[in-house]
Amino acid sequence: MARLLLTGGAGFIGSHTALVLLEAGHEVVVLDDFRNSSPKALERVQELSGRSLDLVAGSLGDPATLERAFGGGLYSRGGAIDAVIHFAGLKAVGESVRHPLLYWDVNVNGSRLLLEAMDRAGCRTIVFSSSATLYGMPERTPIVETDAVRPINPYGHSKAAVERMLADLCETGADWRVASLRYFNPVGAHPSGRIGEDPEGIPNNLFPFVSQVAVGRRPELQVFGSDWPTHDGTGMRDYIHVMDLAEGHRAALDTLLREPPQLLTLNLGSGRGHSVLDVVRAFEIASGRSVPYRLVDRRPGDAAETVADPSLAAERLGWRTSRSLEDICRDGWAWQQANPSGYR
Ligand SMILES: NC(=O)c1ccc[n+]([C@@H]2O[C@H](COP(=O)([O-])OP(=O)(O)OC[C@H]3O[C@@H](n4cnc5c(N)ncnc54)[C@H](O)[C@@H]3O)[C@@H](O)[C@H]2O)c1
């Protein structure tokens, strides 16, 4: 059992991972300023697991918040942090193009401040939320970890910069244990329908958009590009159920804490691609609702197909995905139906 700090632990992926870690018997401390999440997610995580977690409410950019997280002793049980899972950050590609300095500040500077606080506290084990976005326009698919890192937007650059910072720390000989996990497309929800993704405003990603159309919150889905070289002309992505992803974090932590200090850089994906229209059809079957859509032009910067080769994660972590597109749609729909306005 370890005492774990989850930055951004109230968010979509963080809340599901907090649940999996509590159920595995770990102690969980969440640091979050709720800029893109709700404290209700944490209430529900505690209700589902039957266990309590500690909360340090505040921002990564605030030194006093970091001080409290690493042993200021203000939270109930106290004790040293054994490892950090670093989810906190901004993730909207379009926003990053409009406000690049915000992304360099929150994602890169925020990570630097966190790593400094960890170093001061003598905690040198971290799992970092990286992204397949850093591969940019991949030359081939499935993508392996040694393929070129060539981000095409500030969000992707911020993830690549933090990966670089972590790799540099591993070169210092100070026994850092680091896993940079490059997520493909995290979707779905906990099967209870009690926690799930709750995007503010118009969703940036396909799944929340499709479920909001199915539930009647939005009139139709726009499908960007119908002339890609794929089986039905629409773009293909590797969708990973958020519970598979949460279990991948537990496996990465177990590996880091068990093995000698190392740097792991791993794709977390299913290894299978589904087109936009595959998703629409699977969602219609799961929900029993129709999802009206309109085919429009391609968006600049999109790729035809982005699919992970997840074999290195299978080899190093003994982990692979076990949930299907049907499971993703069923669980995502259960969440959407029970919470049509998210946590609000
Ligand atoms: N969801 C995806 O499609 C996806 C894909 C690849 C990588 N990622 C990465 O995974 C991580 C988690 O993503 P998510 O989908 O759960 O996002 P999310 O927005 O739901 O969660 C992020 C959490 O961090 C918090 N936060 C943000 N900045 C903070 C700060 N400076 N201080 C304290 N708290 C802060 C937010 O309030 C939120 O609770 C992010 O780093 C994201 O870039 C996400």
Coordinates of C-alpha atoms and ligand atoms in Angstrom, one line a residue:
M1 CA 0.0 0.0 0.0
A2 CA 1.3 3.4 -0.9
R3 CA 0.3 7.0 -0.2
L4 CA -0.3 8.6 -3.6
L5 CA -0.8 12.3 -4.6
L6 CA -3.0 12.7 -7.7
T7 CA -2.8 16.2 -9.2
G8 CA -5.9 16.8 -11.1
G9 CA -7.5 13.9 -9.4
A10 CA -11.0 15.3 -9.6
G11 CA -10.9 15.4 -13.4
F12 CA -12.2 12.8 -15.9
I13 CA -9.2 10.4 -15.9
G14 CA -8.0 11.3 -12.4
S15 CA -11.4 10.5 -10.7
H16 CA -11.6 7.0 -12.3
T17 CA -7.9 6.4 -11.4
A18 CA -8.5 7.5 -7.8
L19 CA -11.4 5.0 -7.6
V20 CA -9.2 2.1 -8.9
L21 CA -6.4 3.0 -6.5
L22 CA -8.6 3.3 -3.5
E23 CA -10.1 -0.1 -4.4
A24 CA -6.6 -1.5 -4.6
G25 CA -6.0 -0.4 -1.0
H26 CA -3.8 2.7 -1.6
E27 CA -4.2 6.0 0.3
V28 CA -5.1 8.8 -2.1
V29 CA -4.5 12.6 -1.7
V30 CA -6.0 14.7 -4.5
L31 CA -4.6 18.2 -5.4
D32 CA -7.1 20.0 -7.6
D33 CA -8.3 23.6 -8.1
F34 CA -11.5 22.4 -9.8
R35 CA -11.0 24.7 -12.8
N36 CA -12.3 21.9 -15.0
S37 CA -14.0 19.6 -12.5
S38 CA -16.4 19.3 -9.6
P39 CA -15.8 18.3 -6.0
K40 CA -18.9 16.1 -6.5
A41 CA -16.7 13.7 -8.6
L42 CA -14.6 13.1 -5.4
E43 CA -17.7 12.6 -3.2
R44 CA -18.9 9.9 -5.7
V45 CA -15.4 8.2 -5.8
Q46 CA -15.6 7.9 -2.0
E47 CA -19.1 6.7 -2.1
L48 CA -18.3 4.0 -4.8
S49 CA -15.1 2.8 -3.0
G50 CA -16.5 3.0 0.5
R51 CA -13.2 4.7 1.4
S52 CA -12.2 8.3 2.1
L53 CA -9.5 10.4 0.3
D54 CA -7.7 13.6 1.3
L55 CA -8.1 16.8 -0.6
V56 CA -5.7 19.6 -1.0
A57 CA -7.7 22.3 -2.8
G58 CA -5.6 24.7 -4.8
S59 CA -3.4 25.2 -7.8
L60 CA -0.1 23.8 -8.9
G61 CA 1.1 27.4 -9.4
D62 CA 0.6 28.1 -5.7
P63 CA 3.7 27.3 -3.5
A64 CA 1.6 27.0 -0.4
T65 CA -0.7 24.4 -2.0
L66 CA 2.3 22.3 -3.0
E67 CA 3.8 22.7 0.5
R68 CA 0.5 21.4 2.0
A69 CA 0.4 18.4 -0.4
F70 CA 3.9 17.3 0.5
G71 CA 3.6 17.1 4.2
G72 CA 2.4 20.5 5.5
G73 CA 0.4 18.2 7.7
L74 CA -2.9 20.0 7.1
Y75 CA -4.7 17.0 5.7
S76 CA -6.3 14.5 8.0
R77 CA -4.1 11.4 8.1
G78 CA -0.7 12.9 7.2
G79 CA 2.4 11.0 6.1
A80 CA 4.9 11.2 3.3
I81 CA 3.8 10.9 -0.3
D82 CA 5.3 7.8 -2.0
A83 CA 4.5 8.6 -5.6
V84 CA 2.7 11.2 -7.7
I85 CA 0.3 10.8 -10.6
H86 CA 0.3 14.0 -12.5
F87 CA -3.0 14.6 -14.3
A88 CA -3.4 18.4 -13.7
G89 CA -3.2 20.4 -16.8
L90 CA -5.0 22.0 -19.7
K91 CA -5.9 19.7 -22.7
A92 CA -7.8 21.6 -25.4
V93 CA -5.8 21.8 -28.7
G94 CA -7.8 24.8 -30.1
E95 CA -7.4 26.8 -26.9
S96 CA -3.7 26.1 -26.9
V97 CA -3.4 27.6 -30.3
R98 CA -5.2 30.7 -29.2
H99 CA -3.4 31.0 -25.8
P100 CA 0.0 29.3 -26.1
L101 CA 1.5 31.0 -23.0
L102 CA -1.3 29.7 -20.9
Y103 CA -0.3 26.2 -21.9
W104 CA 3.4 26.8 -21.3
D105 CA 2.5 28.2 -17.9
V106 CA 0.0 25.6 -16.6
N107 CA 1.3 22.5 -18.3
V108 CA 5.1 23.1 -18.3
N109 CA 5.7 25.6 -15.5
G110 CA 3.1 23.8 -13.3
S111 CA 5.0 20.5 -13.9
R112 CA 8.3 22.2 -13.1
L113 CA 7.0 23.5 -9.8
L114 CA 5.5 20.1 -8.9
L115 CA 8.9 18.4 -9.7
E116 CA 10.7 20.9 -7.5
A117 CA 8.3 20.3 -4.6
M118 CA 8.8 16.5 -5.1
D119 CA 12.5 16.8 -5.1
R120 CA 12.5 18.9 -1.9
A121 CA 10.2 16.3 -0.3
G122 CA 12.4 13.4 -1.4
C123 CA 9.6 11.9 -3.5
R124 CA 11.0 10.9 -6.9
T125 CA 8.4 8.6 -8.3
I126 CA 6.0 10.1 -10.9
V127 CA 3.5 8.9 -13.5
F128 CA 2.9 11.6 -16.0
S129 CA -0.2 12.1 -18.3
S130 CA 1.3 12.5 -21.7
S131 CA -0.6 12.3 -24.9
A132 CA -0.5 10.7 -28.4
T133 CA -0.9 14.3 -29.6
L134 CA 2.9 14.6 -29.4
Y135 CA 3.3 12.3 -32.4
G136 CA 1.7 15.1 -34.5
M137 CA 0.8 13.8 -38.0
P138 CA 2.1 10.2 -37.7
E139 CA 3.9 8.8 -40.7
R140 CA 2.6 5.3 -40.0
T141 CA 0.1 3.5 -37.9
P142 CA 0.1 1.7 -35.5
I143 CA 2.5 4.1 -33.7
V144 CA 5.4 2.8 -31.6
E145 CA 7.1 4.8 -28.9
T146 CA 10.3 5.2 -30.9
D147 CA 8.4 7.0 -33.7
A148 CA 9.2 10.7 -34.1
V149 CA 7.8 13.2 -31.5
R150 CA 6.7 16.0 -33.7
P151 CA 3.9 18.0 -32.1
I152 CA 1.9 20.3 -34.3
N153 CA 0.2 22.5 -31.7
P154 CA 1.2 24.2 -28.4
Y155 CA -0.7 21.5 -26.3
G156 CA 1.4 18.8 -27.9
H157 CA 4.6 20.9 -27.5
S158 CA 3.8 21.3 -23.8
K159 CA 3.5 17.5 -23.3
A160 CA 6.8 16.9 -25.2
A161 CA 8.5 19.6 -23.1
V162 CA 7.4 17.9 -19.8
E163 CA 8.5 14.5 -21.1
R164 CA 11.9 16.1 -21.9
M165 CA 12.1 17.6 -18.4
L166 CA 11.4 14.2 -16.8
A167 CA 14.0 12.4 -19.0
D168 CA 16.6 15.0 -18.0
L169 CA 15.8 14.4 -14.3
C170 CA 16.3 10.6 -14.9
E171 CA 19.8 11.5 -16.2
T172 CA 20.9 13.1 -12.9
G173 CA 21.5 9.8 -11.2
A174 CA 19.1 10.9 -8.4
D175 CA 17.0 7.7 -8.6
W176 CA 13.9 9.1 -10.3
R177 CA 11.3 6.6 -11.2
V178 CA 9.2 8.0 -14.1
A179 CA 6.5 6.7 -16.4
S180 CA 5.3 9.0 -19.2
L181 CA 2.1 7.5 -20.4
R182 CA 1.0 8.6 -23.9
Y183 CA -2.8 8.2 -23.9
F184 CA -4.7 7.7 -27.1
N185 CA -8.4 8.6 -26.9
P186 CA -9.8 8.1 -23.4
V187 CA -13.6 7.7 -23.4
G188 CA -16.4 5.9 -21.6
A189 CA -17.2 6.1 -17.9
H190 CA -17.4 3.9 -14.7
P191 CA -20.1 1.3 -15.3
S192 CA -22.1 2.6 -12.3
G193 CA -22.9 5.8 -14.3
R194 CA -21.9 7.8 -11.1
I195 CA -18.6 9.3 -12.5
G196 CA -17.8 10.2 -16.1
E197 CA -16.5 13.0 -18.4
D198 CA -18.1 16.4 -17.8
P199 CA -16.8 18.9 -20.3
E200 CA -17.5 22.6 -19.9
G201 CA -19.3 24.2 -22.8
I202 CA -19.1 22.6 -26.3
P203 CA -17.1 19.4 -26.1
N204 CA -13.8 19.2 -28.0
N205 CA -13.9 15.5 -28.3
L206 CA -16.1 13.1 -30.3
F207 CA -17.6 11.0 -27.5
P208 CA -19.0 13.6 -25.2
F209 CA -20.4 15.3 -28.4
V210 CA -22.0 12.1 -29.6
S211 CA -23.6 11.5 -26.2
Q212 CA -24.9 15.0 -25.9
V213 CA -26.5 14.7 -29.4
A214 CA -28.1 11.4 -28.4
V215 CA -29.5 12.9 -25.2
G216 CA -30.9 15.9 -27.1
R217 CA -28.6 18.6 -25.7
R218 CA -27.1 19.3 -29.2
P219 CA -28.9 19.0 -32.6
E220 CA -26.3 17.1 -34.7
L221 CA -22.8 15.9 -34.9
Q222 CA -20.4 17.4 -37.5
V223 CA -18.1 14.8 -39.0
F224 CA -14.9 16.4 -40.2
G225 CA -13.8 14.8 -43.4
S226 CA -15.5 11.9 -45.3
D227 CA -12.7 11.4 -47.9
W228 CA -10.0 10.0 -45.7
P229 CA -8.3 6.7 -46.9
T230 CA -10.3 4.6 -44.3
H231 CA -13.0 1.9 -44.7
D232 CA -15.8 4.5 -44.6
G233 CA -13.9 7.7 -45.4
T234 CA -14.1 9.1 -41.8
G235 CA -11.1 9.5 -39.5
M236 CA -10.0 6.5 -37.3
R237 CA -8.9 6.7 -33.7
D238 CA -7.8 4.4 -31.0
Y239 CA -10.5 4.7 -28.2
I240 CA -9.5 3.5 -24.8
H241 CA -12.1 2.9 -22.0
V242 CA -11.3 5.2 -19.1
M243 CA -11.4 2.2 -16.7
D244 CA -8.8 0.4 -18.8
L245 CA -6.7 3.6 -18.7
A246 CA -7.2 3.8 -14.9
E247 CA -6.0 0.2 -14.5
G248 CA -3.0 1.1 -16.7
H249 CA -2.0 3.8 -14.1
R250 CA -2.2 1.3 -11.3
A251 CA 0.0 -1.2 -13.3
A252 CA 2.5 1.6 -14.1
L253 CA 2.7 2.6 -10.4
D254 CA 3.2 -1.0 -9.3
T255 CA 6.0 -1.4 -11.8
L256 CA 7.8 1.8 -10.8
L257 CA 7.6 1.0 -7.1
R258 CA 8.7 -2.6 -7.6
E259 CA 11.5 -2.2 -10.1
P260 CA 14.8 -0.2 -9.9
P261 CA 14.7 3.5 -10.9
Q262 CA 13.9 3.9 -14.6
L263 CA 12.2 5.9 -17.2
L264 CA 9.2 4.2 -18.9
T265 CA 7.7 5.8 -22.0
L266 CA 4.6 3.9 -23.0
N267 CA 1.6 4.2 -25.4
L268 CA -1.7 3.4 -23.6
G269 CA -4.2 2.5 -26.3
S270 CA -6.2 -0.5 -27.4
G271 CA -4.3 -1.1 -30.6
R272 CA -7.6 -1.0 -32.5
G273 CA -9.0 1.8 -34.7
H274 CA -12.6 2.8 -35.0
S275 CA -14.0 5.4 -37.5
V276 CA -16.3 8.2 -36.5
L277 CA -19.2 6.4 -38.2
D278 CA -18.3 3.2 -36.3
V279 CA -18.7 5.2 -33.1
V280 CA -22.0 6.8 -34.2
R281 CA -23.5 3.3 -35.0
A282 CA -22.2 1.7 -31.8
F283 CA -23.6 4.6 -29.8
E284 CA -27.0 4.4 -31.5
I285 CA -27.2 0.7 -30.6
A286 CA -26.1 1.2 -27.0
S287 CA -28.5 4.2 -26.5
G288 CA -31.4 3.2 -28.7
R289 CA -31.4 6.8 -29.9
S290 CA -30.5 8.2 -33.2
V291 CA -27.4 10.4 -33.6
P292 CA -28.0 12.8 -36.5
Y293 CA -24.7 13.8 -38.2
R294 CA -23.6 16.0 -41.1
L295 CA -20.4 15.4 -43.2
V296 CA -18.3 18.6 -43.4
D297 CA -14.8 19.4 -44.6
R298 CA -11.6 18.1 -43.0
R299 CA -10.1 20.1 -40.2
P300 CA -6.5 21.3 -40.6
G301 CA -4.1 19.3 -38.5
D302 CA -6.3 16.1 -38.3
A303 CA -4.8 12.8 -39.4
A304 CA -6.6 9.9 -41.2
E305 CA -5.8 7.3 -38.7
T306 CA -4.1 7.3 -35.3
V307 CA -3.8 3.9 -33.6
A308 CA -1.4 2.8 -30.8
D309 CA 0.9 -0.2 -30.9
P310 CA 0.4 -1.0 -27.2
S311 CA 2.7 -4.0 -27.1
L312 CA 5.5 -2.3 -25.0
A313 CA 3.0 -1.5 -22.3
A314 CA 1.8 -5.1 -22.3
E315 CA 5.4 -6.3 -22.0
R316 CA 6.6 -3.8 -19.3
L317 CA 3.4 -3.5 -17.2
G318 CA 1.6 -6.8 -17.9
W319 CA -1.4 -4.6 -18.8
R320 CA -3.6 -4.5 -21.8
T321 CA -7.1 -3.1 -22.5
S322 CA -10.0 -5.5 -21.9
R323 CA -13.1 -3.4 -22.8
S324 CA -14.7 -3.0 -26.2
L325 CA -16.3 -0.1 -28.2
E326 CA -19.6 -1.6 -27.1
D327 CA -18.6 -1.4 -23.4
I328 CA -17.4 2.2 -23.9
C329 CA -20.8 3.2 -25.5
R330 CA -22.9 1.4 -22.9
D331 CA -21.0 2.9 -19.9
G332 CA -20.7 6.4 -21.5
W333 CA -24.5 6.3 -22.2
A334 CA -25.3 5.2 -18.6
W335 CA -23.3 8.2 -17.3
Q336 CA -24.9 10.6 -19.8
Q337 CA -28.4 9.4 -19.1
A338 CA -28.1 9.6 -15.3
N339 CA -26.3 13.0 -15.5
P340 CA -27.6 14.9 -18.5
S341 CA -25.9 18.0 -17.3
G342 CA -22.8 16.3 -15.9
Y343 CA -22.2 17.1 -12.2
R344 CA -24.1 20.4 -12.4
Ligands
LIG1 N1 -8.9 13.3 -22.0 C1 -8.1 13.2 -23.0 O1 -8.5 13.0 -24.2 C2 -6.6 13.2 -22.8 C3 -5.7 12.6 -23.8 C4 -4.4 12.6 -23.6 C5 -3.8 13.2 -22.4 N2 -4.6 13.7 -21.5 C6 -4.0 14.3 -20.3 O2 -4.5 13.7 -19.2 C7 -4.6 14.6 -18.1 C8 -6.0 14.5 -17.5 O3 -7.0 14.7 -18.5 P1 -8.5 14.7 -18.2 O4 -9.2 14.4 -19.5 O5 -8.8 14.0 -17.0 O6 -8.7 16.3 -18.0 P2 -9.6 17.1 -16.9 O7 -9.7 18.5 -17.3 O8 -10.9 16.4 -16.7 O9 -8.8 16.9 -15.6 C9 -7.7 17.8 -15.3 C10 -7.9 18.2 -13.8 O10 -6.8 19.0 -13.4 C11 -7.3 20.2 -12.8 N3 -6.3 21.2 -13.0 C12 -5.9 21.8 -14.2 N4 -4.9 22.7 -14.0 C13 -4.7 22.7 -12.7 C14 -3.7 23.4 -11.9 N5 -2.9 24.2 -12.4 N6 -3.7 23.1 -10.5 C15 -4.6 22.2 -10.0 N7 -5.5 21.5 -10.7 C16 -5.5 21.8 -12.0 C17 -8.7 20.4 -13.3 O11 -9.5 21.1 -12.4 C18 -9.1 19.0 -13.6 O12 -9.8 18.5 -12.4 C19 -4.3 16.0 -18.7 O13 -3.0 16.3 -18.3 C20 -4.5 15.8 -20.1 O14 -3.6 16.6 -20.9 C21 -6.0 13.7 -21.7

